[in-house]
Amino acid sequence: MPTARAISTAVLLSTATLLASSLTACAPADQQRDRHHGTGGTTDAQALTSLRDQSLDWKPCPAPSPAQGGGKAPAALPDGTRWQCATLRTPLDWKNPSGDAIGLALVRARSSGTPDDRIGSLLFNFGGPGGSGVATLPGLAADYEKLRTRYDLVSFDPRGVGNSAPVRCHDAGLPDEDDIDHTPDDGTAETDALVRFNRATAAACEKNSGDVLPHVGTTQAAQDLDLLRHVLGDARLHYFGISYGTELGGVYAHLFPDHVGRAVLDGVVDPTHDTMQEALAQARGFQLAFEHFATWCARQGCALGDDAEDIVKLAVALEAALDDTPLPTPDGGALDGDALIDAISGALYRQDYWPALRVGLEAAADDNADVLHDLAEALGQRGRGGAPDDDHPSNEDDAFRAITCDDSSNRYTVADVRSRLPDFLEASPLFGPGLAWSALTCDGWPVPGTAPHPEVSTPGAPPVLLVGNTGDPATPYEGAARMAERLGEKVGVELTYRGEGHGAYDSGNDCVRNAVDTYLLTGKLPAPDTICEADPLPKGK
């Protein structure tokens, strides 16, 4: 299932999306909204044949669209390889292939190897859901340069995301989300305001994107993946999924077990959880990650406390104080309790953000919000999902909500949340309340969800490499074992990374990188029960 978001829906995008340093795009977002109408009398079989026989018109990538987040066109790779973009035509509704079609934005870097060395295309999904793969892949290309020796590197904006028929929920009549308390604690007023906001957002989504909303779920995205595999000319799908991308990969394997090639799932979503269970698991995961940070901070002699317990207590007290009296920020805004949790959560996605988080918390405890504000800016936590001060917001948050609510049949009420709040507070007094109230995200959603959790069973399929991180806050480590169990006997092969942050390959750990690269490049899986240990932070950091 998609990862629940704590407090701000921008904060739990995949680590890859948070780290992308340069962006690209394919075609203007409004072009991708255009519908291509089927020819009268065309059968579904004829339509499918036409879709599979289409040719992709690869061209140099322009600058990214606002829906993808803006920025400059991607620079050439060090060997001179230019990024190429194209559009894949796919059915709006896979149950009606001869009906309207939409365009999916694609990006590609051709293989650096010889034709004899080339395996095919390696498709990436970096998570969210809602993150633009077209925007992310060029910024992370250096991480995958070894893989490019045998693969074309390919990513895409999934349906509803970026330049692929983007969902839009932002509406001039909506309340400012910054004015909504996502951890209501004053009785009914704040709770009622949160409920009104969620329902008003759902209504705005239906008003602005009603034709797309029923068709942006993961099952239809997996069908798009198989069409893309076919059009690219690959007999099997070679795939690298991170965070939510692991759910998409699992659903693909369930639907198309005979088409699974070499697949890696990193930062594995637990497919057995419903929305509330996943949120509770994340509360425990973020709490564990923050306690690890606090232990490190205390050992460094930081000014936040003498031990981890003291630092955790200070953070909880600081969140409550900022909820009552926010601190001013350099942009004329304010750091309130929700914004504090956003900044902390984002910094827990990578261990090398810990030194900045330490400095930011020390400053905030001294009534200075500037450092945490700058940290949030650097992590992309502001102006990403439709903030009123952004005339051209990306649609990441809108797509997250739409995909989450299309996938999940869970529709929780205020009473449901209140009944579970004690469990969330026990799991994490700092992150628990926000994650509990995030269960209301789909309240009032106009489209019924698919199921309580995704179906990923695929007994008899080829092996799938699952990489689990013991310190992962957003997709806790236990998810890898449960994905392996659900995929089926001898399908899921687990690799353990004893580290911090979200995911493992992106950490740069040589052991993880070597194991994953060896599998994707040669087909050789790591030995059973392989464990990779994290590299320690340098002293003084």
Short mmCIF file of C-alpha atoms in Angstrom, two decimals, residues 281-300 302 304-316 341 344-345 347-349 351 354 357-358 361 423-432 470-473 499-501 537:
data_model
loop_
_atom_site.label_atom_id
_atom_site.label_comp_id
_atom_site.label_asym_id
_atom_site.label_seq_id
_atom_site.Cartn_x
_atom_site.Cartn_y
_atom_site.Cartn_z
CA ALA A 281 4.22 0.91 11.65
CA GLN A 282 5.62 4.19 10.38
CA ALA A 283 5.10 5.83 13.76
CA ARG A 284 7.30 3.11 15.25
CA GLY A 285 9.77 3.42 12.38
CA PHE A 286 10.21 7.18 12.65
CA GLN A 287 10.43 6.95 16.44
CA LEU A 288 13.18 4.33 16.17
CA ALA A 289 15.06 6.41 13.62
CA PHE A 290 14.82 9.53 15.79
CA GLU A 291 16.03 7.61 18.83
CA HIS A 292 19.02 6.46 16.79
CA PHE A 293 19.67 10.09 15.85
CA ALA A 294 19.29 11.14 19.48
CA THR A 295 21.77 8.49 20.65
CA TRP A 296 24.30 9.71 18.07
CA CYS A 297 23.65 13.35 19.01
CA ALA A 298 24.20 12.70 22.73
CA ARG A 299 27.48 10.92 21.97
CA GLN A 300 28.55 13.97 19.96
CA CYS A 302 25.13 18.16 21.43
CA LEU A 304 19.94 19.00 23.29
CA GLY A 305 20.42 16.63 26.20
CA ASP A 306 22.72 14.24 28.02
CA ASP A 307 21.18 11.08 26.55
CA ALA A 308 18.72 9.92 23.92
CA GLU A 309 15.77 9.96 26.30
CA ASP A 310 16.40 13.61 27.18
CA ILE A 311 16.64 14.59 23.51
CA VAL A 312 13.40 12.82 22.60
CA LYS A 313 11.62 14.55 25.50
CA LEU A 314 13.00 17.92 24.39
CA ALA A 315 11.72 17.39 20.85
CA VAL A 316 8.25 16.47 22.09
CA ILE A 341 7.89 17.37 12.44
CA ILE A 344 12.75 16.20 11.43
CA SER A 345 11.03 13.54 9.31
CA ALA A 347 16.15 14.71 7.81
CA LEU A 348 15.69 11.12 8.98
CA TYR A 349 15.64 9.94 5.36
CA GLN A 351 22.02 9.69 7.95
CA TRP A 354 21.85 14.27 10.91
CA LEU A 357 19.28 18.35 12.01
CA ARG A 358 21.34 18.60 15.18
CA LEU A 361 17.17 21.59 16.66
CA ASP A 423 -1.69 3.08 20.20
CA PHE A 424 -0.05 5.79 18.11
CA LEU A 425 1.00 7.82 21.14
CA GLU A 426 2.52 4.71 22.68
CA ALA A 427 4.40 4.03 19.43
CA SER A 428 5.65 7.61 19.18
CA PRO A 429 4.61 10.69 21.13
CA LEU A 430 6.42 12.78 18.50
CA PHE A 431 5.27 11.26 15.19
CA GLY A 432 2.26 9.21 16.28
CA THR A 470 16.87 -2.11 9.72
CA GLY A 471 16.73 1.64 10.48
CA ASP A 472 14.28 2.66 7.75
CA PRO A 473 11.69 5.11 9.14
CA GLY A 499 21.87 1.17 8.51
CA GLU A 500 19.87 4.36 8.76
CA GLY A 501 17.71 6.34 6.38
CA LEU A 537 29.61 8.71 10.09
#
